[in-house]
Amino acid sequence: MAQNTEKSIAFLFCSNFLYFGPNLPDVWVPREHTPPHTLFPESLQCKFYDVNLKENPIAKQIKLEVADEIRRMKSGIGKFPRLAVVLVGDRRDSHTFIHIKLKACDQVGIETVASQLPENCDESELLDVVSGFNEDPDVHGILVQLPLPQHLDEEKIINVVSLEKDVDGFHPLNIGNLAIRGRKPFFVPCAPKGCIELLPRHGVEIKGKRAVIIGRSKIVGLPTSLLLQRHHATVSVLHAYMKNPEHITSEADIVVVDVGVPNIVCGNWIKKGAVVIDMGTNQVKDPSGHGFCVSGDVCFEEAVKVASAITPVPGGVGPVTISMLLSNTLDSVKRAFGMV
């Protein structure tokens, strides 16, 4: 099914390019003297990811766990998860991200069905597609690829997605339940969930630590701050209008960045021994002048000299984010059949 789905959409594929997009006003700008892309030394092994490996080991482990559960579900009750993907328009980054998601689903045994609408589609068309997937009992998860074209009400579309099938975790009730202590959302947004997943798997203590989130988007910044609070960290959230942000970040034990500005976080923003999670992914011109490359929001060459652990871009949080989508979809089908 995944292969047939891919044929129905004219995907543009660029491996390792995961785009979350800018989520702050253009107040902060990249430093002109910083190279737009940081190259990893061949001998460097990051504590979060060995750059000499072909696949992020944490993401690989999660995918293996998900695939194993799906195999046991199929053999036990003859059921399997199905994810519906809705794509509007022809944005290159959206097509790339969808391609990566569908490929990951196919690898673990999640069946996929896709609906692509033209850039100029009516809002009613999109609502009908989402509603149809809501009502389909064979669909256990729904993913509406963001961002949507400007003429469409993004919030309205997200609100229509069934709470029980909102595997992206963007429904206001899921976010609201995440914010209220003692309540449990059906789903946690994938990128923040992946961020938090990395820390304990590498023995990083969250409880009692000072954490700074740079960026306050609904996709990454806000839910990551809520998750860190749930793990009893003291959290500060910085935005584009914050003056002298380095005064705050330089006191943090954990720094999470997602602003969509290449290399904005310098080495002197980081406290010695801090843990740095770079969730920004930017497509920039390659310094060689040939095509494009991928850069994070953190200047890796500077930060790695002071941080105790840091995620690279690409290959760090991005693959784990995809694994969290697979995990959420598995949770959805298990809930549908009373297995949780």
CSV table of C-alpha atoms in Angstrom, one decimal:
chain,number,residue,atom,x,y,z
A,1,MET,CA,0.0,0.0,0.0
A,2,ALA,CA,2.8,2.4,0.9
A,3,GLN,CA,4.4,1.9,-2.5
A,4,ASN,CA,1.1,2.6,-4.3
A,5,THR,CA,0.6,5.7,-2.2
A,6,GLU,CA,4.0,7.0,-3.2
A,7,LYS,CA,3.2,6.5,-6.8
A,8,SER,CA,0.1,8.6,-6.5
A,9,ILE,CA,2.1,11.6,-5.3
A,10,ALA,CA,4.8,13.3,-7.3
A,11,PHE,CA,7.3,13.3,-4.4
A,12,LEU,CA,10.5,15.3,-4.5
A,13,PHE,CA,13.0,13.4,-2.4
A,14,CYS,CA,16.1,14.9,-0.7
A,15,SER,CA,17.4,12.5,2.0
A,16,ASN,CA,18.1,14.0,5.5
A,17,PHE,CA,16.2,17.2,4.8
A,18,LEU,CA,13.6,17.7,7.6
A,19,TYR,CA,12.0,21.1,7.6
A,20,PHE,CA,10.0,22.5,10.6
A,21,GLY,CA,10.2,26.1,9.3
A,22,PRO,CA,10.8,29.4,11.0
A,23,ASN,CA,8.4,30.0,13.9
A,24,LEU,CA,9.6,33.4,15.0
A,25,PRO,CA,9.4,36.9,13.5
A,26,ASP,CA,12.5,37.9,11.5
A,27,VAL,CA,14.1,39.8,14.4
A,28,TRP,CA,17.0,37.6,14.9
A,29,VAL,CA,19.3,37.2,12.0
A,30,PRO,CA,22.2,34.7,11.4
A,31,ARG,CA,25.7,36.0,12.1
A,32,GLU,CA,27.4,37.0,8.8
A,33,HIS,CA,30.8,35.7,9.8
A,34,THR,CA,29.5,32.2,10.6
A,35,PRO,CA,29.7,29.6,7.8
A,36,PRO,CA,26.1,28.6,6.7
A,37,HIS,CA,26.9,24.9,7.2
A,38,THR,CA,28.9,23.1,9.7
A,39,LEU,CA,30.8,20.0,8.5
A,40,PHE,CA,31.5,17.2,10.9
A,41,PRO,CA,35.0,16.1,11.4
A,42,GLU,CA,35.4,12.4,10.3
A,43,SER,CA,36.8,11.4,13.7
A,44,LEU,CA,34.2,13.2,15.9
A,45,GLN,CA,31.7,11.0,17.7
A,46,CYS,CA,28.8,13.0,19.2
A,47,LYS,CA,27.4,11.6,22.4
A,48,PHE,CA,23.9,11.6,20.9
A,49,TYR,CA,24.8,10.2,17.5
A,50,ASP,CA,27.9,8.7,15.9
A,51,VAL,CA,28.2,10.6,12.6
A,52,ASN,CA,30.1,7.6,11.1
A,53,LEU,CA,26.9,5.5,11.4
A,54,LYS,CA,24.3,5.4,8.6
A,55,GLU,CA,21.3,5.6,10.9
A,56,ASN,CA,20.6,7.3,14.2
A,57,PRO,CA,20.8,4.4,16.7
A,58,ILE,CA,18.0,5.7,18.9
A,59,ALA,CA,15.6,6.1,16.0
A,60,LYS,CA,16.6,2.6,14.8
A,61,GLN,CA,15.9,1.1,18.1
A,62,ILE,CA,12.5,2.7,18.4
A,63,LYS,CA,11.6,1.5,14.9
A,64,LEU,CA,12.6,-2.0,15.8
A,65,GLU,CA,10.4,-1.9,18.9
A,66,VAL,CA,7.4,-0.6,16.9
A,67,ALA,CA,7.9,-3.1,14.1
A,68,ASP,CA,8.1,-6.0,16.7
A,69,GLU,CA,4.8,-4.9,18.3
A,70,ILE,CA,3.1,-4.6,14.9
A,71,ARG,CA,4.2,-8.1,14.0
A,72,ARG,CA,2.9,-9.5,17.2
A,73,MET,CA,-0.4,-7.7,16.7
A,74,LYS,CA,-0.8,-9.1,13.2
A,75,SER,CA,-0.1,-12.6,14.3
A,76,GLY,CA,-2.2,-12.3,17.5
A,77,ILE,CA,-5.4,-10.5,16.4
A,78,GLY,CA,-4.9,-10.0,12.7
A,79,LYS,CA,-4.9,-6.2,13.0
A,80,PHE,CA,-2.4,-3.6,11.9
A,81,PRO,CA,-2.2,0.2,12.0
A,82,ARG,CA,-3.2,2.4,9.1
A,83,LEU,CA,-2.1,6.0,8.7
A,84,ALA,CA,-3.9,8.5,6.5
A,85,VAL,CA,-1.8,11.4,5.1
A,86,VAL,CA,-3.2,14.6,3.7
A,87,LEU,CA,-1.0,16.8,1.6
A,88,VAL,CA,-2.1,20.1,0.0
A,89,GLY,CA,0.0,21.8,-2.7
A,90,ASP,CA,3.4,21.3,-4.2
A,91,ARG,CA,5.8,22.6,-1.5
A,92,ARG,CA,9.1,20.8,-2.0
A,93,ASP,CA,9.8,20.5,1.7
A,94,SER,CA,6.4,19.0,2.4
A,95,HIS,CA,6.7,16.4,-0.3
A,96,THR,CA,10.1,15.5,1.1
A,97,PHE,CA,8.9,15.1,4.6
A,98,ILE,CA,5.9,13.0,3.5
A,99,HIS,CA,8.1,10.8,1.5
A,100,ILE,CA,10.3,10.1,4.5
A,101,LYS,CA,7.3,9.4,6.7
A,102,LEU,CA,5.7,7.0,4.2
A,103,LYS,CA,9.0,5.1,3.8
A,104,ALA,CA,9.4,4.8,7.6
A,105,CYS,CA,5.8,3.5,7.9
A,106,ASP,CA,6.5,0.9,5.2
A,107,GLN,CA,9.6,-0.3,7.0
A,108,VAL,CA,7.7,-1.1,10.3
A,109,GLY,CA,4.5,-2.5,8.8
A,110,ILE,CA,2.2,0.6,9.0
A,111,GLU,CA,-0.1,0.7,6.0
A,112,THR,CA,-0.6,4.2,4.5
A,113,VAL,CA,-3.2,5.9,2.4
A,114,ALA,CA,-2.6,9.4,1.0
A,115,SER,CA,-4.8,12.2,-0.3
A,116,GLN,CA,-3.2,15.0,-2.2
A,117,LEU,CA,-5.2,18.2,-3.0
A,118,PRO,CA,-4.1,21.0,-5.3
A,119,GLU,CA,-2.7,24.3,-3.9
A,120,ASN,CA,-5.9,26.2,-4.7
A,121,CYS,CA,-8.3,23.7,-3.2
A,122,ASP,CA,-11.4,24.9,-1.3
A,123,GLU,CA,-11.3,24.7,2.5
A,124,SER,CA,-14.5,22.6,2.3
A,125,GLU,CA,-12.7,20.0,0.1
A,126,LEU,CA,-10.0,19.6,2.7
A,127,LEU,CA,-12.5,19.4,5.5
A,128,ASP,CA,-14.4,16.7,3.6
A,129,VAL,CA,-11.2,14.6,3.2
A,130,VAL,CA,-10.3,14.9,6.9
A,131,SER,CA,-13.8,14.1,8.0
A,132,GLY,CA,-13.8,11.1,5.7
A,133,PHE,CA,-10.7,9.7,7.4
A,134,ASN,CA,-12.2,10.5,10.8
A,135,GLU,CA,-15.2,8.3,10.0
A,136,ASP,CA,-13.2,5.4,8.5
A,137,PRO,CA,-12.8,2.7,11.2
A,138,ASP,CA,-9.8,1.3,9.2
A,139,VAL,CA,-7.8,4.5,9.6
A,140,HIS,CA,-6.2,4.8,13.0
A,141,GLY,CA,-4.1,7.9,12.6
A,142,ILE,CA,-4.5,11.1,10.5
A,143,LEU,CA,-1.6,13.4,9.6
A,144,VAL,CA,-2.3,16.8,7.8
A,145,GLN,CA,1.1,18.0,6.5
A,146,LEU,CA,1.8,21.5,7.6
A,147,PRO,CA,2.1,24.3,6.7
A,148,LEU,CA,-1.0,24.7,4.6
A,149,PRO,CA,-1.5,27.3,1.9
A,150,GLN,CA,-2.3,30.7,3.3
A,151,HIS,CA,-6.0,30.8,2.2
A,152,LEU,CA,-6.7,27.8,4.4
A,153,ASP,CA,-7.5,28.1,8.1
A,154,GLU,CA,-4.8,25.9,9.6
A,155,GLU,CA,-6.3,25.9,13.1
A,156,LYS,CA,-9.8,25.0,11.8
A,157,ILE,CA,-8.4,22.0,9.9
A,158,ILE,CA,-6.4,20.8,12.9
A,159,ASN,CA,-9.5,21.1,15.1
A,160,VAL,CA,-11.5,18.9,12.8
A,161,VAL,CA,-9.0,16.0,13.1
A,162,SER,CA,-10.4,13.3,15.4
A,163,LEU,CA,-8.8,13.6,18.9
A,164,GLU,CA,-8.3,9.8,18.9
A,165,LYS,CA,-6.5,9.9,15.5
A,166,ASP,CA,-4.5,13.0,16.0
A,167,VAL,CA,-1.1,11.3,15.8
A,168,ASP,CA,0.7,14.6,15.2
A,169,GLY,CA,-0.6,15.7,18.7
A,170,PHE,CA,-1.6,19.2,17.5
A,171,HIS,CA,-5.3,19.1,18.5
A,172,PRO,CA,-6.0,21.8,21.1
A,173,LEU,CA,-7.4,19.3,23.5
A,174,ASN,CA,-4.2,17.2,23.3
A,175,ILE,CA,-2.0,20.3,23.8
A,176,GLY,CA,-4.3,21.4,26.6
A,177,ASN,CA,-4.2,18.1,28.4
A,178,LEU,CA,-0.4,18.2,28.1
A,179,ALA,CA,-0.4,21.5,29.8
A,180,ILE,CA,-2.5,20.5,32.8
A,181,ARG,CA,-0.8,18.4,35.5
A,182,GLY,CA,-2.5,15.1,36.1
A,183,ARG,CA,-4.1,14.9,32.7
A,184,LYS,CA,-2.8,12.7,29.9
A,185,PRO,CA,-3.1,13.6,26.2
A,186,PHE,CA,-3.9,11.0,23.7
A,187,PHE,CA,-0.8,12.0,21.8
A,188,VAL,CA,2.2,14.2,22.3
A,189,PRO,CA,3.6,16.1,19.3
A,190,CYS,CA,6.3,14.0,17.6
A,191,ALA,CA,9.3,16.5,17.6
A,192,PRO,CA,9.1,17.4,21.3
A,193,LYS,CA,8.4,13.7,22.2
A,194,GLY,CA,11.5,12.8,20.3
A,195,CYS,CA,13.5,15.5,22.0
A,196,ILE,CA,12.6,14.2,25.5
A,197,GLU,CA,13.1,10.6,24.4
A,198,LEU,CA,16.7,11.3,23.6
A,199,LEU,CA,17.6,12.6,27.1
A,200,PRO,CA,16.8,9.7,29.4
A,201,ARG,CA,18.0,7.2,26.8
A,202,HIS,CA,21.4,8.8,27.1
A,203,GLY,CA,21.3,9.1,30.9
A,204,VAL,CA,20.6,12.8,30.9
A,205,GLU,CA,18.8,13.8,34.1
A,206,ILE,CA,15.9,16.3,33.6
A,207,LYS,CA,14.5,16.6,37.1
A,208,GLY,CA,15.7,19.7,38.9
A,209,LYS,CA,17.7,21.0,35.9
A,210,ARG,CA,17.4,24.5,34.3
A,211,ALA,CA,16.2,24.2,30.7
A,212,VAL,CA,15.9,26.9,28.1
A,213,ILE,CA,13.8,26.6,25.0
A,214,ILE,CA,14.6,29.0,22.2
A,215,GLY,CA,11.5,29.3,20.1
A,216,ARG,CA,7.9,29.1,21.1
A,217,SER,CA,6.1,27.4,18.1
A,218,LYS,CA,3.1,25.2,18.6
A,219,ILE,CA,4.9,22.4,16.8
A,220,VAL,CA,8.1,22.4,18.9
A,221,GLY,CA,8.8,25.2,21.4
A,222,LEU,CA,5.5,25.2,23.4
A,223,PRO,CA,5.0,21.4,23.7
A,224,THR,CA,8.7,20.9,24.5
A,225,SER,CA,8.5,23.4,27.4
A,226,LEU,CA,5.4,21.6,28.7
A,227,LEU,CA,7.1,18.2,28.5
A,228,LEU,CA,10.2,19.4,30.3
A,229,GLN,CA,8.0,20.9,33.1
A,230,ARG,CA,6.3,17.5,33.4
A,231,HIS,CA,9.7,16.1,34.0
A,232,HIS,CA,10.2,18.7,36.8
A,233,ALA,CA,12.7,20.9,35.0
A,234,THR,CA,12.7,24.7,35.6
A,235,VAL,CA,11.9,26.0,32.1
A,236,SER,CA,12.5,29.4,30.4
A,237,VAL,CA,11.1,30.1,26.9
A,238,LEU,CA,12.9,32.7,24.8
A,239,HIS,CA,11.5,34.4,21.7
A,240,ALA,CA,12.6,36.9,19.1
A,241,TYR,CA,11.9,39.9,21.2
A,242,MET,CA,14.2,38.7,24.0
A,243,LYS,CA,17.2,41.0,24.5
A,244,ASN,CA,20.5,39.4,25.2
A,245,PRO,CA,19.2,35.8,25.1
A,246,GLU,CA,22.8,34.5,25.7
A,247,HIS,CA,22.5,35.8,29.3
A,248,ILE,CA,19.7,33.2,29.9
A,249,THR,CA,21.0,30.3,27.8
A,250,SER,CA,24.5,30.5,29.4
A,251,GLU,CA,23.0,29.5,32.7
A,252,ALA,CA,21.0,26.5,31.4
A,253,ASP,CA,21.8,22.8,31.9
A,254,ILE,CA,19.6,21.9,28.8
A,255,VAL,CA,19.2,24.1,25.8
A,256,VAL,CA,16.6,23.2,23.1
A,257,VAL,CA,16.7,25.3,19.9
A,258,ASP,CA,14.2,25.6,17.0
A,259,VAL,CA,13.9,29.0,15.4
A,260,GLY,CA,14.8,28.4,11.7
A,261,VAL,CA,17.9,30.6,11.7
A,262,PRO,CA,21.1,28.9,10.7
A,263,ASN,CA,23.9,29.0,13.4
A,264,ILE,CA,22.2,31.6,15.5
A,265,VAL,CA,23.3,29.9,18.8
A,266,CYS,CA,27.0,30.5,19.3
A,267,GLY,CA,29.4,28.8,21.6
A,268,ASN,CA,29.3,31.6,24.2
A,269,TRP,CA,25.6,31.0,24.5
A,270,ILE,CA,26.2,27.6,26.1
A,271,LYS,CA,27.3,26.8,29.6
A,272,LYS,CA,30.2,24.4,29.9
A,273,GLY,CA,28.8,20.9,30.3
A,274,ALA,CA,25.3,21.7,29.1
A,275,VAL,CA,23.3,19.4,26.9
A,276,VAL,CA,22.2,21.0,23.5
A,277,ILE,CA,19.3,19.8,21.4
A,278,ASP,CA,19.3,21.4,18.0
A,279,MET,CA,15.8,20.9,16.4
A,280,GLY,CA,16.3,23.6,13.8
A,281,THR,CA,16.7,22.4,10.2
A,282,ASN,CA,17.5,24.9,7.5
A,283,GLN,CA,18.2,24.4,3.8
A,284,VAL,CA,21.0,26.8,2.9
A,285,LYS,CA,23.3,27.3,-0.1
A,286,ASP,CA,26.3,25.0,0.1
A,287,PRO,CA,29.6,26.9,0.7
A,288,SER,CA,31.1,25.2,-2.3
A,289,GLY,CA,28.5,26.9,-4.5
A,290,HIS,CA,27.0,23.6,-5.6
A,291,GLY,CA,23.4,23.1,-4.6
A,292,PHE,CA,22.1,23.2,-1.0
A,293,CYS,CA,23.0,21.6,2.3
A,294,VAL,CA,21.4,21.3,5.7
A,295,SER,CA,22.3,23.5,8.7
A,296,GLY,CA,21.0,23.5,12.2
A,297,ASP,CA,20.2,26.6,14.4
A,298,VAL,CA,23.3,25.9,16.6
A,299,CYS,CA,26.9,26.6,15.4
A,300,PHE,CA,28.1,23.0,16.0
A,301,GLU,CA,31.8,23.8,15.7
A,302,GLU,CA,31.6,26.3,18.6
A,303,ALA,CA,29.0,24.5,20.8
A,304,VAL,CA,30.7,21.1,20.7
A,305,LYS,CA,33.7,22.6,22.5
A,306,VAL,CA,31.7,23.4,25.6
A,307,ALA,CA,28.6,21.1,25.5
A,308,SER,CA,28.7,17.7,27.2
A,309,ALA,CA,26.4,16.4,24.5
A,310,ILE,CA,24.9,17.9,21.3
A,311,THR,CA,22.6,16.6,18.5
A,312,PRO,CA,23.9,17.1,15.0
A,313,VAL,CA,21.9,18.3,12.0
A,314,PRO,CA,21.1,16.3,10.0
A,315,GLY,CA,20.8,12.9,11.8
A,316,GLY,CA,20.0,14.0,15.3
A,317,VAL,CA,16.4,14.8,16.4
A,318,GLY,CA,14.9,14.5,12.9
A,319,PRO,CA,15.0,10.6,12.6
A,320,VAL,CA,13.8,10.3,16.2
A,321,THR,CA,10.8,12.6,15.4
A,322,ILE,CA,9.8,10.2,12.6
A,323,SER,CA,10.1,7.3,15.0
A,324,MET,CA,7.7,9.1,17.4
A,325,LEU,CA,5.1,9.3,14.6
A,326,LEU,CA,5.3,5.6,14.2
A,327,SER,CA,5.0,5.1,17.9
A,328,ASN,CA,2.0,7.4,18.1
A,329,THR,CA,0.3,5.5,15.2
A,330,LEU,CA,0.9,2.2,17.0
A,331,ASP,CA,-0.6,3.7,20.2
A,332,SER,CA,-3.6,4.7,18.3
A,333,VAL,CA,-4.4,1.3,16.9
A,334,LYS,CA,-3.7,-0.3,20.3
A,335,ARG,CA,-6.2,2.1,21.9
A,336,ALA,CA,-8.8,1.4,19.1
A,337,PHE,CA,-8.7,-2.4,19.9
A,338,GLY,CA,-8.5,-2.0,23.7
A,339,MET,CA,-4.9,-3.1,24.0
A,340,VAL,CA,-3.9,-0.3,26.3
